[in-house]
Amino acid sequence: MQFDDDANLDTSEVQDQRGSRLPGGRATIGGGLAGLLALVLGLFFGTDQFGLSSDGSGTPATSVSSAAQVQQQCRTGSDANSKDDCRIVAVVNSVQDFWRQEFARRNARYSGASTVFFTNRVSTACGAATSAVGPFYCPGDRKVYLDLGFFDELRTKFGSSGGPFAQAYVVAHEYGHHVQNLMGTLSRSQDGRTGQNSNAVKVELQADCYAGVWAHGATRTPDESTGRPLITSLTDADIRDGLDAAAAVGDDRIQERFQGRVTPESWTHGSAQQRQQWFYQGYKTGDMGRCNTFG
């Protein structure tokens, strides 16, 4: 995955809260084994399904040096090609450029969502969360939350091959939830049911499909600053990395790895095969209308 070196990155779409303190509140999911079990039960790419309790503390206090890090270091596509956090900024820009233009093509308006970088724990409108829950989207404040350390865990704990596009898939999936929220379909996952045919699984698979739709159009979506696509190339190897990441976080793979058995009745995100299938469906067709996992 390569970015246009001369493109200007829009850092206003990312809030860098790394190194901030969470005043007053406490996260209800801890690290270590408890956090790992939370991942098994609630991973991957949660919406508001982690049983988090709101602490009412609002946005955590952030140090100026931390908040300014992305703005100072991530200015152009060249930075995205050389720095991990700048790459995520560029992916966020590309994903939102795509959906903004896709909604406009459908005579609708896309309302943007910020991505929040955090370390260890964060306060959200959905409650206090720790890194143990993995990346997630909070519909309460319409933000994507991401501890960048997760990408190492995706490779070392969950067996993904990794790679830049595996990271892009993660981000695009979360923005798939934002699209669902704007369209009114995200709430279908909140009926409390689990299992391979549950609405929870169907919502997650649709977000995978939406991630694939973005990937299909990423190299053809003009960036507002240049009129040229921000992402200049996606290779077959990139797509394989995305598919591998999708499989690594399938419910069956996670349960087998951490429980030693597969229990389909408790699935919340879908099997490895399902997640690959729906991501590829979106990538192959480039049509969000082909992402009806509820049909």
Coordinates of C-alpha atoms in Angstrom, one line a residue:
M1 CA 0.0 0.0 0.0
Q2 CA 1.5 3.3 -1.1
F3 CA 0.3 6.9 -0.6
D4 CA 0.8 10.0 -2.8
D5 CA 3.9 11.6 -1.4
D6 CA 2.7 15.1 -2.2
A7 CA -0.8 14.7 -0.7
N8 CA -1.6 16.8 2.4
L9 CA -2.8 14.8 5.4
D10 CA -5.8 16.1 7.3
T11 CA -4.8 15.6 10.9
S12 CA -8.1 17.2 12.1
E13 CA -9.7 13.8 11.6
V14 CA -7.5 12.2 14.3
Q15 CA -7.3 13.1 18.0
D16 CA -4.1 12.0 19.6
Q17 CA -4.7 11.2 23.3
R18 CA -1.7 9.0 23.8
G19 CA -0.1 9.6 27.1
S20 CA -3.2 11.3 28.6
R21 CA -4.6 10.6 32.0
L22 CA -8.1 9.3 32.6
P23 CA -9.4 11.4 35.5
G24 CA -11.8 10.1 38.1
G25 CA -13.1 7.1 36.2
R26 CA -12.0 3.5 36.0
A27 CA -12.2 1.0 33.2
T28 CA -14.4 -2.0 33.8
I29 CA -12.3 -4.4 31.8
G30 CA -8.8 -5.0 33.0
G31 CA -5.6 -6.2 31.3
G32 CA -3.9 -9.5 31.5
L33 CA -6.0 -12.7 31.5
A34 CA -9.2 -10.8 32.2
G35 CA -8.5 -8.5 29.2
L36 CA -7.7 -11.5 27.0
L37 CA -11.0 -13.1 27.9
A38 CA -12.7 -9.8 27.1
L39 CA -11.1 -10.0 23.7
V40 CA -12.3 -13.6 23.2
L41 CA -15.9 -12.6 24.2
G42 CA -16.1 -9.2 22.8
L43 CA -13.5 -8.8 20.1
F44 CA -13.3 -7.7 17.3
F45 CA -14.1 -4.2 16.4
G46 CA -16.8 -3.6 19.0
T47 CA -19.5 -1.1 18.8
D48 CA -21.0 -0.6 22.2
Q49 CA -21.0 -4.2 23.4
F50 CA -18.3 -4.5 26.0
G51 CA -20.4 -3.9 29.1
L52 CA -18.6 -0.7 29.9
S53 CA -20.0 1.7 32.5
S54 CA -19.9 5.4 32.0
D55 CA -17.9 7.3 34.6
G56 CA -19.2 10.7 33.6
S57 CA -15.7 12.1 33.4
G58 CA -15.9 13.2 29.7
T59 CA -12.8 13.6 27.6
P60 CA -9.5 12.9 29.5
A61 CA -7.0 15.6 30.0
T62 CA -4.4 15.4 27.3
S63 CA -0.9 16.8 27.4
V64 CA -0.1 19.3 24.7
S65 CA 3.0 17.5 23.6
S66 CA 1.0 14.3 23.0
A67 CA -1.9 16.0 21.3
A68 CA 0.5 17.8 18.9
Q69 CA 2.5 14.8 18.0
V70 CA 0.4 13.7 15.0
Q71 CA 0.0 17.3 13.8
Q72 CA 3.7 17.9 13.9
Q73 CA 4.8 14.6 12.3
C74 CA 2.1 13.7 9.8
R75 CA 1.9 16.4 7.2
T76 CA 2.1 14.6 3.8
G77 CA 1.7 11.3 2.1
S78 CA 5.4 10.9 2.3
D79 CA 5.0 10.8 6.1
A80 CA 2.3 8.1 5.7
N81 CA 4.7 6.0 3.7
S82 CA 7.4 6.2 6.4
K83 CA 5.6 6.4 9.8
D84 CA 3.1 4.0 11.3
D85 CA 0.8 6.5 13.0
C86 CA 0.9 8.8 9.9
R87 CA -0.2 5.8 7.8
I88 CA -3.3 5.4 10.0
V89 CA -4.1 9.2 9.6
A90 CA -3.9 8.7 5.8
V91 CA -6.1 5.6 5.9
V92 CA -8.7 7.6 7.9
N93 CA -8.5 10.4 5.4
S94 CA -9.0 8.0 2.5
V95 CA -11.8 6.1 4.1
Q96 CA -13.7 9.2 4.9
D97 CA -13.0 10.7 1.5
F98 CA -14.5 7.6 0.0
W99 CA -17.7 7.5 2.1
R100 CA -18.2 11.3 1.7
Q101 CA -18.2 10.9 -2.0
E102 CA -20.2 7.6 -2.0
F103 CA -22.9 9.2 0.2
A104 CA -23.0 12.3 -2.1
R105 CA -23.4 10.0 -5.1
R106 CA -26.4 8.5 -3.4
N107 CA -27.8 12.0 -2.7
A108 CA -27.1 11.6 1.0
R109 CA -24.8 13.5 3.4
Y110 CA -21.9 11.8 5.2
S111 CA -21.1 13.1 8.7
G112 CA -17.5 12.5 9.5
A113 CA -16.1 10.6 12.6
S114 CA -12.8 11.2 14.4
T115 CA -10.4 8.5 15.2
V116 CA -8.9 8.7 18.7
F117 CA -5.4 7.4 19.4
F118 CA -5.0 6.3 23.0
T119 CA -2.7 4.3 25.2
N120 CA -3.9 1.8 27.8
R121 CA -7.4 3.3 28.6
V122 CA -9.7 6.0 27.4
S123 CA -13.0 7.7 28.4
T124 CA -15.8 7.6 25.8
A125 CA -19.5 8.4 25.5
C126 CA -19.9 4.6 25.7
G127 CA -18.0 4.4 29.0
A128 CA -14.4 3.9 30.1
A129 CA -12.5 1.3 28.1
T130 CA -9.0 -0.3 28.2
S131 CA -6.9 -1.4 25.3
A132 CA -8.0 -5.0 26.1
V133 CA -11.2 -4.5 24.2
G134 CA -9.4 -3.9 20.9
P135 CA -10.3 -1.2 18.4
F136 CA -13.9 -0.1 18.7
Y137 CA -16.5 2.4 17.4
C138 CA -18.6 4.3 19.9
P139 CA -22.0 5.4 18.4
G140 CA -22.5 7.7 21.4
D141 CA -19.8 10.2 20.3
R142 CA -19.3 8.9 16.8
K143 CA -15.7 8.2 17.2
V144 CA -13.3 5.3 16.4
Y145 CA -10.9 4.4 19.3
L146 CA -7.6 2.8 18.6
D147 CA -4.6 1.8 20.7
L148 CA -1.9 1.4 18.0
G149 CA -0.3 -1.4 20.1
F150 CA -3.2 -3.6 19.0
F151 CA -1.6 -4.1 15.6
D152 CA 1.3 -5.9 17.2
E153 CA -1.2 -8.1 19.1
L154 CA -3.0 -8.8 15.9
R155 CA 0.1 -10.4 14.6
T156 CA 1.6 -12.0 17.8
K157 CA -1.5 -13.1 19.7
F158 CA -4.0 -13.7 16.9
G159 CA -1.7 -15.0 14.2
S160 CA -2.3 -12.5 11.4
S161 CA 0.5 -12.0 8.9
G162 CA 0.3 -8.3 9.7
G163 CA 1.3 -5.6 7.2
P164 CA 0.1 -2.1 6.5
F165 CA -3.1 -3.2 4.8
A166 CA -4.1 -5.4 7.7
Q167 CA -4.0 -2.2 9.7
A168 CA -6.1 -0.4 7.1
Y169 CA -8.7 -3.2 7.2
V170 CA -9.1 -2.7 10.9
V171 CA -9.7 1.0 10.5
A172 CA -12.0 0.6 7.5
H173 CA -14.0 -2.0 9.4
E174 CA -14.6 0.5 12.3
Y175 CA -15.7 3.2 9.8
G176 CA -18.0 0.5 8.4
H177 CA -19.8 0.7 11.8
H178 CA -19.9 4.5 11.5
V179 CA -21.6 4.1 8.1
Q180 CA -24.1 1.6 9.7
N181 CA -24.8 4.1 12.5
L182 CA -25.5 6.9 9.9
M183 CA -27.8 4.5 8.0
G184 CA -29.6 3.3 11.1
T185 CA -28.6 -0.4 10.9
L186 CA -26.0 -0.5 13.7
S187 CA -28.7 -0.8 16.4
R188 CA -29.7 -4.2 15.1
S189 CA -26.7 -5.7 16.9
Q190 CA -28.1 -4.5 20.3
D191 CA -30.8 -7.2 20.8
G192 CA -28.6 -9.2 23.1
R193 CA -28.5 -12.3 21.0
T194 CA -25.4 -14.2 19.9
G195 CA -24.8 -17.1 17.5
Q196 CA -23.7 -17.6 13.9
N197 CA -27.1 -16.3 12.6
S198 CA -27.5 -13.4 15.1
N199 CA -27.9 -9.8 14.2
A200 CA -24.6 -9.1 16.0
V201 CA -22.8 -11.3 13.6
K202 CA -24.6 -9.8 10.6
V203 CA -23.7 -6.3 11.6
E204 CA -20.0 -7.2 11.9
L205 CA -20.0 -9.0 8.6
Q206 CA -21.6 -6.0 6.9
A207 CA -18.9 -3.8 8.4
D208 CA -16.3 -6.2 6.8
C209 CA -18.1 -5.9 3.5
Y210 CA -18.1 -2.1 3.7
A211 CA -14.3 -2.2 4.4
G212 CA -14.0 -4.2 1.2
V213 CA -16.1 -1.6 -0.7
W214 CA -13.7 1.1 0.4
A215 CA -10.7 -1.0 -0.6
H216 CA -12.2 -1.5 -4.1
G217 CA -12.5 2.3 -4.6
A218 CA -9.5 3.5 -2.6
T219 CA -7.1 4.0 -5.5
R220 CA -9.8 5.8 -7.5
T221 CA -11.0 8.2 -4.8
P222 CA -9.7 11.7 -5.3
D223 CA -8.2 13.5 -2.3
E224 CA -9.6 17.0 -1.8
S225 CA -6.1 18.5 -1.4
T226 CA -4.7 17.3 -4.7
G227 CA -7.6 15.9 -6.8
R228 CA -5.6 12.7 -7.0
P229 CA -6.1 9.5 -5.1
L230 CA -4.4 9.6 -1.7
I231 CA -3.7 5.8 -2.0
T232 CA -1.8 5.2 -5.2
S233 CA -1.5 1.5 -5.2
L234 CA -3.0 -1.6 -3.5
T235 CA -1.4 -4.9 -4.5
D236 CA -2.7 -8.4 -4.4
A237 CA -0.4 -9.0 -1.5
D238 CA -2.1 -6.1 0.4
I239 CA -5.5 -7.7 -0.1
R240 CA -4.2 -11.0 1.0
D241 CA -3.0 -9.3 4.2
G242 CA -6.4 -7.9 4.7
L243 CA -8.1 -11.3 4.2
D244 CA -5.6 -12.9 6.6
A245 CA -6.4 -10.3 9.2
A246 CA -10.1 -10.9 8.7
A247 CA -9.6 -14.7 9.2
A248 CA -7.4 -14.2 12.3
V249 CA -10.2 -12.5 14.1
G250 CA -13.0 -14.9 13.2
D251 CA -14.9 -16.1 16.2
D252 CA -13.9 -19.7 15.5
R253 CA -10.2 -18.9 15.2
I254 CA -10.2 -16.9 18.4
Q255 CA -12.2 -19.5 20.4
E256 CA -10.0 -22.4 19.2
R257 CA -6.8 -20.4 20.1
F258 CA -7.9 -19.2 23.6
Q259 CA -10.6 -21.7 24.7
G260 CA -9.5 -24.8 22.9
R261 CA -13.0 -25.4 21.5
V262 CA -15.4 -23.7 19.1
T263 CA -18.9 -22.7 20.3
P264 CA -20.9 -21.2 17.5
E265 CA -23.8 -20.3 19.7
S266 CA -21.7 -17.6 21.4
W267 CA -20.4 -16.0 18.2
T268 CA -20.7 -12.2 17.9
H269 CA -18.5 -11.5 14.9
G270 CA -18.6 -14.4 12.5
S271 CA -16.3 -17.2 11.5
A272 CA -13.0 -16.7 9.7
Q273 CA -14.5 -17.9 6.5
Q274 CA -17.5 -15.6 6.8
R275 CA -15.3 -12.6 7.5
Q276 CA -13.1 -13.3 4.6
Q277 CA -16.1 -13.9 2.3
W278 CA -17.8 -10.6 3.1
F279 CA -14.7 -8.5 3.0
Y280 CA -13.9 -10.0 -0.4
Q281 CA -17.6 -9.5 -1.5
G282 CA -17.2 -5.8 -0.9
Y283 CA -13.8 -5.6 -2.5
K284 CA -14.8 -7.6 -5.6
T285 CA -18.1 -5.7 -6.3
G286 CA -17.3 -2.2 -4.9
D287 CA -21.1 -2.0 -4.2
M288 CA -22.4 -1.3 -0.7
G289 CA -25.8 -2.6 -2.0
R290 CA -24.2 -6.0 -2.2
C291 CA -23.4 -6.0 1.5
N292 CA -26.8 -7.0 2.7
T293 CA -25.8 -9.6 5.3
F294 CA -29.4 -9.5 6.7
G295 CA -31.0 -10.8 3.5

